[in-house]
Tab-separated table of C-alpha atoms and ligand atoms in Angstrom:
chain	number	residue	atom	x	y	z
A	1	UNK	CA	-29.892	-1.745	-81.217
A	2	UNK	CA	-31.093	0.711	-78.591
A	3	UNK	CA	-34.549	0.181	-77.205
A	4	UNK	CA	-36.028	2.511	-74.652
A	5	UNK	CA	-39.542	1.979	-73.388
A	6	UNK	CA	-41.637	5.095	-73.576
A	7	UNK	CA	-44.268	4.102	-71.006
A	8	UNK	CA	-42.093	4.386	-67.920
A	9	UNK	CA	-43.157	6.090	-64.755
A	10	UNK	CA	-41.244	8.589	-62.617
A	11	UNK	CA	-40.398	8.732	-58.926
A	12	UNK	CA	-43.513	10.846	-58.171
A	13	UNK	CA	-45.769	8.187	-59.755
A	14	UNK	CA	-44.557	5.354	-57.493
A	15	UNK	CA	-47.087	4.356	-54.813
A	16	UNK	CA	-46.554	6.214	-51.533
A	17	UNK	CA	-45.789	2.988	-49.623
A	18	UNK	CA	-42.984	2.181	-52.063
A	19	UNK	CA	-41.514	5.693	-51.813
A	20	UNK	CA	-41.711	5.532	-48.014
A	21	UNK	CA	-39.822	2.242	-47.879
A	22	UNK	CA	-37.153	3.582	-50.209
A	23	UNK	CA	-36.758	6.756	-48.139
A	24	UNK	CA	-36.440	4.615	-44.994
A	25	UNK	CA	-33.237	3.342	-46.627
A	26	UNK	CA	-31.920	6.438	-48.412
A	27	UNK	CA	-33.172	9.349	-46.339
A	28	UNK	CA	-35.316	12.034	-47.939
A	29	UNK	CA	-35.382	12.079	-51.757
A	30	UNK	CA	-34.768	15.649	-52.893
A	31	UNK	CA	-35.008	15.109	-56.624
A	32	UNK	CA	-34.961	12.471	-59.339
A	33	UNK	CA	-33.797	12.086	-62.907
A	34	UNK	CA	-35.374	9.396	-65.109
A	35	UNK	CA	-32.947	7.043	-66.901
A	36	UNK	CA	-33.455	4.897	-70.004
A	37	UNK	CA	-33.578	1.117	-70.219
A	38	UNK	CA	-35.728	-1.421	-71.905
A	39	UNK	CA	-37.526	-3.535	-69.351
A	40	UNK	CA	-38.136	-1.962	-65.961
A	41	UNK	CA	-41.229	0.153	-65.289
A	42	UNK	CA	-39.032	2.769	-63.625
A	43	UNK	CA	-35.325	3.565	-63.772
A	44	UNK	CA	-34.052	6.762	-62.185
A	45	UNK	CA	-31.246	8.401	-60.286
A	46	UNK	CA	-32.453	9.712	-56.953
A	47	UNK	CA	-30.783	12.649	-55.278
A	48	UNK	CA	-31.088	11.638	-51.626
A	49	UNK	CA	-29.958	12.843	-48.224
A	50	UNK	CA	-27.330	10.096	-48.298
A	51	UNK	CA	-26.141	10.807	-51.848
A	52	UNK	CA	-27.136	9.684	-55.328
A	53	UNK	CA	-28.781	6.258	-55.685
A	54	UNK	CA	-29.850	4.487	-58.863
A	55	UNK	CA	-33.203	2.677	-58.707
A	56	UNK	CA	-34.845	0.220	-61.070
A	57	UNK	CA	-38.255	-1.230	-60.350
A	58	UNK	CA	-41.136	-3.164	-61.848
A	59	UNK	CA	-44.699	-4.121	-61.025
A	60	UNK	CA	-45.213	-7.812	-60.240
A	61	UNK	CA	-44.709	-9.954	-63.333
A	62	UNK	CA	-41.888	-11.254	-65.480
A	63	UNK	CA	-39.760	-8.098	-65.132
A	64	UNK	CA	-40.136	-7.997	-61.347
A	65	UNK	CA	-38.999	-11.625	-61.248
A	66	UNK	CA	-36.036	-10.751	-63.459
A	67	UNK	CA	-35.133	-7.916	-61.062
A	68	UNK	CA	-35.108	-10.327	-58.130
A	69	UNK	CA	-32.874	-12.587	-60.218
A	70	UNK	CA	-30.569	-9.613	-60.863
A	71	UNK	CA	-30.490	-8.854	-57.118
A	72	UNK	CA	-29.273	-12.406	-56.446
A	73	UNK	CA	-26.615	-12.335	-59.196
A	74	UNK	CA	-25.194	-8.896	-58.363
A	75	UNK	CA	-23.265	-9.881	-55.190
A	76	UNK	CA	-21.435	-12.530	-57.243
A	77	UNK	CA	-20.153	-9.890	-59.659
A	78	UNK	CA	-19.087	-7.309	-57.083
A	79	UNK	CA	-16.579	-4.873	-58.558
A	80	UNK	CA	-17.801	-5.652	-62.084
A	81	UNK	CA	-21.394	-4.498	-61.542
A	82	UNK	CA	-22.582	-1.562	-59.400
A	83	UNK	CA	-23.178	-2.766	-55.841
A	84	UNK	CA	-26.698	-3.669	-54.700
A	85	UNK	CA	-27.572	-1.398	-51.752
A	86	UNK	CA	-31.062	-2.660	-50.872
A	87	UNK	CA	-34.190	-4.235	-52.274
A	88	UNK	CA	-37.796	-3.169	-51.590
A	89	UNK	CA	-40.809	-5.398	-52.200
A	90	UNK	CA	-44.115	-3.790	-51.362
A	91	UNK	CA	-47.506	-2.887	-52.825
A	92	UNK	CA	-46.946	-5.089	-55.877
A	93	UNK	CA	-43.577	-3.512	-56.681
A	94	UNK	CA	-40.001	-4.781	-56.630
A	95	UNK	CA	-37.380	-2.014	-56.565
A	96	UNK	CA	-33.594	-2.387	-56.414
A	97	UNK	CA	-31.320	0.352	-55.073
A	98	UNK	CA	-27.890	0.300	-56.713
A	99	UNK	CA	-24.655	2.185	-56.319
A	100	UNK	CA	-24.884	5.167	-58.680
A	101	UNK	CA	-22.282	5.157	-61.451
A	102	UNK	CA	-21.477	8.536	-63.011
A	103	UNK	CA	-20.681	7.087	-66.405
A	104	UNK	CA	-21.849	7.067	-70.011
A	105	UNK	CA	-22.993	4.272	-72.294
A	106	UNK	CA	-20.273	2.333	-74.073
A	107	UNK	CA	-19.373	2.974	-77.693
A	108	UNK	CA	-18.797	-0.299	-79.575
A	109	UNK	CA	-17.915	1.310	-82.909
A	110	UNK	CA	-14.654	0.445	-84.709
A	111	UNK	CA	-11.621	1.965	-82.992
A	112	UNK	CA	-13.484	2.865	-79.790
A	113	UNK	CA	-11.226	2.756	-76.725
A	114	UNK	CA	-14.232	1.476	-74.750
A	115	UNK	CA	-13.734	-1.947	-76.327
A	116	UNK	CA	-10.570	-2.569	-74.286
A	117	UNK	CA	-12.427	-1.651	-71.084
A	118	UNK	CA	-15.312	-3.891	-72.093
A	119	UNK	CA	-12.945	-6.805	-72.739
A	120	UNK	CA	-11.334	-6.361	-69.313
A	121	UNK	CA	-14.713	-6.387	-67.549
A	122	UNK	CA	-16.003	-9.417	-69.458
A	123	UNK	CA	-12.763	-11.315	-68.810
A	124	UNK	CA	-13.272	-10.646	-65.107
A	125	UNK	CA	-16.730	-12.181	-64.932
A	126	UNK	CA	-15.791	-15.097	-67.162
A	127	UNK	CA	-13.832	-16.309	-64.124
A	128	UNK	CA	-16.734	-15.971	-61.646
A	129	UNK	CA	-18.095	-19.354	-60.462
A	130	UNK	CA	-21.690	-19.954	-61.545
A	131	UNK	CA	-24.113	-18.842	-58.792
A	132	UNK	CA	-26.278	-21.820	-57.788
A	133	UNK	CA	-29.567	-20.086	-58.586
A	134	UNK	CA	-28.590	-19.342	-62.202
A	135	UNK	CA	-30.191	-22.378	-63.799
A	136	UNK	CA	-31.557	-21.195	-67.131
A	137	UNK	CA	-29.429	-22.148	-70.107
A	138	UNK	CA	-28.615	-19.582	-72.795
A	139	UNK	CA	-29.452	-22.210	-75.436
A	140	UNK	CA	-33.171	-21.540	-74.868
A	141	UNK	CA	-32.699	-18.233	-76.748
A	142	UNK	CA	-31.106	-20.053	-79.675
A	143	UNK	CA	-33.532	-22.840	-80.519
A	144	UNK	CA	-32.140	-25.164	-77.824
A	145	UNK	CA	-28.722	-25.410	-79.510
A	146	UNK	CA	-26.825	-28.029	-77.471
A	147	UNK	CA	-23.412	-26.586	-78.354
A	148	UNK	CA	-24.237	-23.553	-76.192
A	149	UNK	CA	-24.876	-25.575	-73.027
A	150	UNK	CA	-22.363	-25.168	-70.219
A	151	UNK	CA	-21.730	-24.043	-66.667
A	152	UNK	CA	-20.275	-20.561	-67.093
A	153	UNK	CA	-21.988	-17.400	-65.919
A	154	UNK	CA	-23.196	-15.429	-68.945
A	155	UNK	CA	-24.671	-11.936	-68.986
A	156	UNK	CA	-26.330	-12.504	-72.431
A	157	UNK	CA	-27.583	-8.920	-72.888
A	158	UNK	CA	-24.433	-6.865	-73.349
A	159	UNK	CA	-25.777	-4.158	-75.613
A	160	UNK	CA	-23.931	-0.842	-75.213
A	161	UNK	CA	-26.573	0.651	-72.908
A	162	UNK	CA	-25.848	-2.138	-70.418
A	163	UNK	CA	-22.204	-1.065	-70.114
A	164	UNK	CA	-21.318	2.138	-68.274
A	165	UNK	CA	-17.935	3.708	-68.969
A	166	UNK	CA	-16.088	5.753	-66.347
A	167	UNK	CA	-12.486	6.966	-66.627
A	168	UNK	CA	-10.421	3.807	-66.983
A	169	UNK	CA	-13.099	1.171	-66.500
A	170	UNK	CA	-16.349	-0.373	-67.681
A	171	UNK	CA	-19.174	-1.395	-65.325
A	172	UNK	CA	-21.422	-4.190	-66.522
A	173	UNK	CA	-25.009	-3.459	-65.479
A	174	UNK	CA	-28.437	-5.071	-65.895
A	175	UNK	CA	-27.830	-8.686	-64.893
A	176	UNK	CA	-31.551	-9.420	-65.127
A	177	UNK	CA	-31.080	-11.997	-67.905
A	178	UNK	CA	-27.974	-13.751	-66.615
A	179	UNK	CA	-27.893	-17.382	-67.762
A	180	UNK	CA	-25.530	-20.308	-67.749
A	181	UNK	CA	-23.848	-21.681	-70.827
A	182	UNK	CA	-20.621	-22.279	-72.705
A	183	UNK	CA	-18.085	-19.564	-71.882
A	184	UNK	CA	-17.409	-18.861	-75.582
A	185	UNK	CA	-21.050	-17.834	-76.048
A	186	UNK	CA	-20.458	-14.423	-74.449
A	187	UNK	CA	-17.682	-13.267	-76.826
A	188	UNK	CA	-19.663	-14.780	-79.725
A	189	UNK	CA	-22.770	-12.776	-78.763
A	190	UNK	CA	-20.580	-9.702	-78.306
A	191	UNK	CA	-19.022	-10.096	-81.741
A	192	UNK	CA	-22.539	-9.742	-83.138
A	193	UNK	CA	-23.095	-6.600	-81.044
A	194	UNK	CA	-19.921	-5.151	-82.566
A	195	UNK	CA	-21.265	-5.829	-86.058
A	196	UNK	CA	-24.427	-3.947	-85.084
A	197	UNK	CA	-22.148	-1.043	-84.094
A	198	UNK	CA	-20.453	-0.917	-87.495
A	199	UNK	CA	-17.643	-3.507	-87.419
A	200	UNK	CA	-17.258	-5.713	-90.428
A	201	UNK	CA	-17.382	-9.462	-89.821
A	202	UNK	CA	-13.603	-9.920	-89.802
A	203	UNK	CA	-13.035	-7.120	-87.294
A	204	UNK	CA	-15.848	-8.284	-84.978
A	205	UNK	CA	-14.604	-11.879	-85.019
A	206	UNK	CA	-11.000	-10.744	-84.476
A	207	UNK	CA	-12.122	-8.890	-81.361
A	208	UNK	CA	-13.981	-11.944	-80.111
A	209	UNK	CA	-10.933	-14.087	-80.815
A	210	UNK	CA	-8.951	-12.031	-78.286
A	211	UNK	CA	-10.855	-13.911	-75.546
A	212	UNK	CA	-9.195	-17.129	-74.431
A	213	UNK	CA	-12.668	-18.733	-74.317
A	214	UNK	CA	-13.406	-17.985	-78.008
A	215	UNK	CA	-13.868	-21.100	-80.158
A	216	UNK	CA	-13.809	-21.268	-83.915
A	217	UNK	CA	-15.232	-24.263	-85.700
A	218	UNK	CA	-18.483	-26.146	-85.744
A	219	UNK	CA	-20.059	-24.938	-82.493
A	220	UNK	CA	-19.462	-21.296	-83.474
A	221	UNK	CA	-20.909	-21.881	-86.943
A	222	UNK	CA	-23.960	-23.540	-85.380
A	223	UNK	CA	-24.358	-20.520	-83.070
A	224	UNK	CA	-24.096	-18.073	-85.984
A	225	UNK	CA	-26.902	-19.887	-87.814
A	226	UNK	CA	-29.047	-20.155	-84.669
A	227	UNK	CA	-28.493	-16.418	-84.130
A	228	UNK	CA	-29.768	-15.709	-87.653
A	229	UNK	CA	-32.838	-17.910	-87.061
A	230	UNK	CA	-33.625	-16.268	-83.775
A	231	UNK	CA	-33.356	-12.713	-85.195
A	232	UNK	CA	-35.380	-13.662	-88.264
A	233	UNK	CA	-38.174	-14.890	-85.999
A	234	UNK	CA	-37.918	-11.827	-83.747
A	235	UNK	CA	-38.140	-9.458	-86.725
A	236	UNK	CA	-41.094	-11.371	-88.166
A	237	UNK	CA	-42.976	-11.212	-84.836
A	238	UNK	CA	-42.244	-7.526	-84.295
A	239	UNK	CA	-40.799	-5.792	-87.383
A	240	UNK	CA	-39.325	-2.705	-85.722
A	241	UNK	CA	-36.538	-1.121	-87.821
A	242	UNK	CA	-33.768	-2.073	-85.342
A	243	UNK	CA	-34.900	-5.698	-85.311
A	244	UNK	CA	-35.067	-5.834	-89.119
A	245	UNK	CA	-31.543	-4.427	-89.255
A	246	UNK	CA	-30.263	-6.934	-86.676
A	247	UNK	CA	-31.931	-9.762	-88.599
A	248	UNK	CA	-30.219	-8.612	-91.794
A	249	UNK	CA	-26.797	-8.445	-90.118
A	250	UNK	CA	-27.315	-11.888	-88.579
A	251	UNK	CA	-28.241	-13.252	-92.012
A	252	UNK	CA	-25.058	-11.763	-93.529
A	253	UNK	CA	-22.940	-13.326	-90.776
A	254	UNK	CA	-24.555	-16.713	-91.409
A	255	UNK	CA	-24.037	-16.355	-95.178
A	256	UNK	CA	-20.342	-15.732	-94.495
A	257	UNK	CA	-20.243	-19.106	-92.683
A	258	UNK	CA	-22.213	-21.195	-95.210
B	301	ADP	N1	-25.923	1.888	-61.295
B	301	ADP	C1	-26.257	2.807	-62.207
B	301	ADP	N2	-25.816	4.079	-62.096
B	301	ADP	C2	-26.177	5.014	-63.015
B	301	ADP	N3	-26.968	4.774	-64.085
B	301	ADP	C3	-27.418	3.519	-64.254
B	301	ADP	C4	-27.075	2.469	-63.330
B	301	ADP	N4	-27.659	1.326	-63.760
B	301	ADP	C5	-28.321	1.645	-64.888
B	301	ADP	N5	-28.182	2.953	-65.196
B	301	ADP	C6	-28.792	3.677	-66.356
B	301	ADP	O1	-30.140	3.268	-66.517
B	301	ADP	C7	-30.323	2.588	-67.759
B	301	ADP	C8	-31.275	1.426	-67.546
B	301	ADP	O2	-30.751	0.537	-66.570
B	301	ADP	P1	-30.874	-1.019	-66.760
B	301	ADP	O3	-30.318	-1.659	-65.544
B	301	ADP	O4	-30.262	-1.405	-68.058
B	301	ADP	O5	-32.468	-1.203	-66.806
B	301	ADP	P2	-33.410	-2.073	-67.780
B	301	ADP	O6	-33.391	-3.449	-67.200
B	301	ADP	O7	-34.745	-1.435	-67.706
B	301	ADP	O8	-32.795	-2.031	-69.154
B	301	ADP	C9	-28.911	2.182	-68.205
B	301	ADP	O9	-28.801	2.067	-69.606
B	301	ADP	C10	-28.092	3.339	-67.657
B	301	ADP	O10	-28.176	4.448	-68.517
B	302	MG	MG1	-30.792	-2.451	-69.716
């Protein structure tokens, strides 16, 4: 379920005023390497006078607002997420500067050692008190399912490209879509990500069950069916191959819980 936008811009394409404000904070930018991602208009690692810095930015609009949301969540998940270094808002752009992590994307496939590191990182943020500004409920992505309502901090978008692996630990990045909800929703959503990475249903659920917040029973079954509905609608609206595949997996999971 990897999605990389192809219409991103590079460091050189950013307006001069934006580059100036960034260089006021980092010192001269000597080079840049574009990164992937699925929502920002620019993601890149900058090689600066003061060392490497990761930037993600967007023109004003829904993604810029989500970046400002991410900037407000990040201090609450210090040590789990890369640190926020600065934030620039100028010329219609919002750009975040983040601690650069020399890592690789996580591998969620069966037997991957990354899954233990992922569990440790998720367990850590399951204990973080809900930041006051995180007011949107995860249930809005699942047809308003009441069972998902709650007051825990949820990342909600833990696909493998939003997890960076370094020796011995996983960093959770991209908090742009952090929501509140029932704590068991995160391992339930992750179990589905594991299925997308090749786990069978039993193995994905067994992994999810290793979280103390996991809940079997009616609420989980309701989630599994809401997940299938939401992917079916997403694939109908925009039938890209990865969405069709996710919709099919979600349907199989729901069929298993008829
Ligand atoms: N702090 C970081 N250090 C190094 N690379 C990063 C960092 N944050 C993100 N990346 C890389 O950039 C990609 C996109 O970042 P992400 O925050 O997920 O942006 P988007 O919201 O556009 O998906 C990630 O998948 C990862 O490869
Ligand atoms: Mg991302």
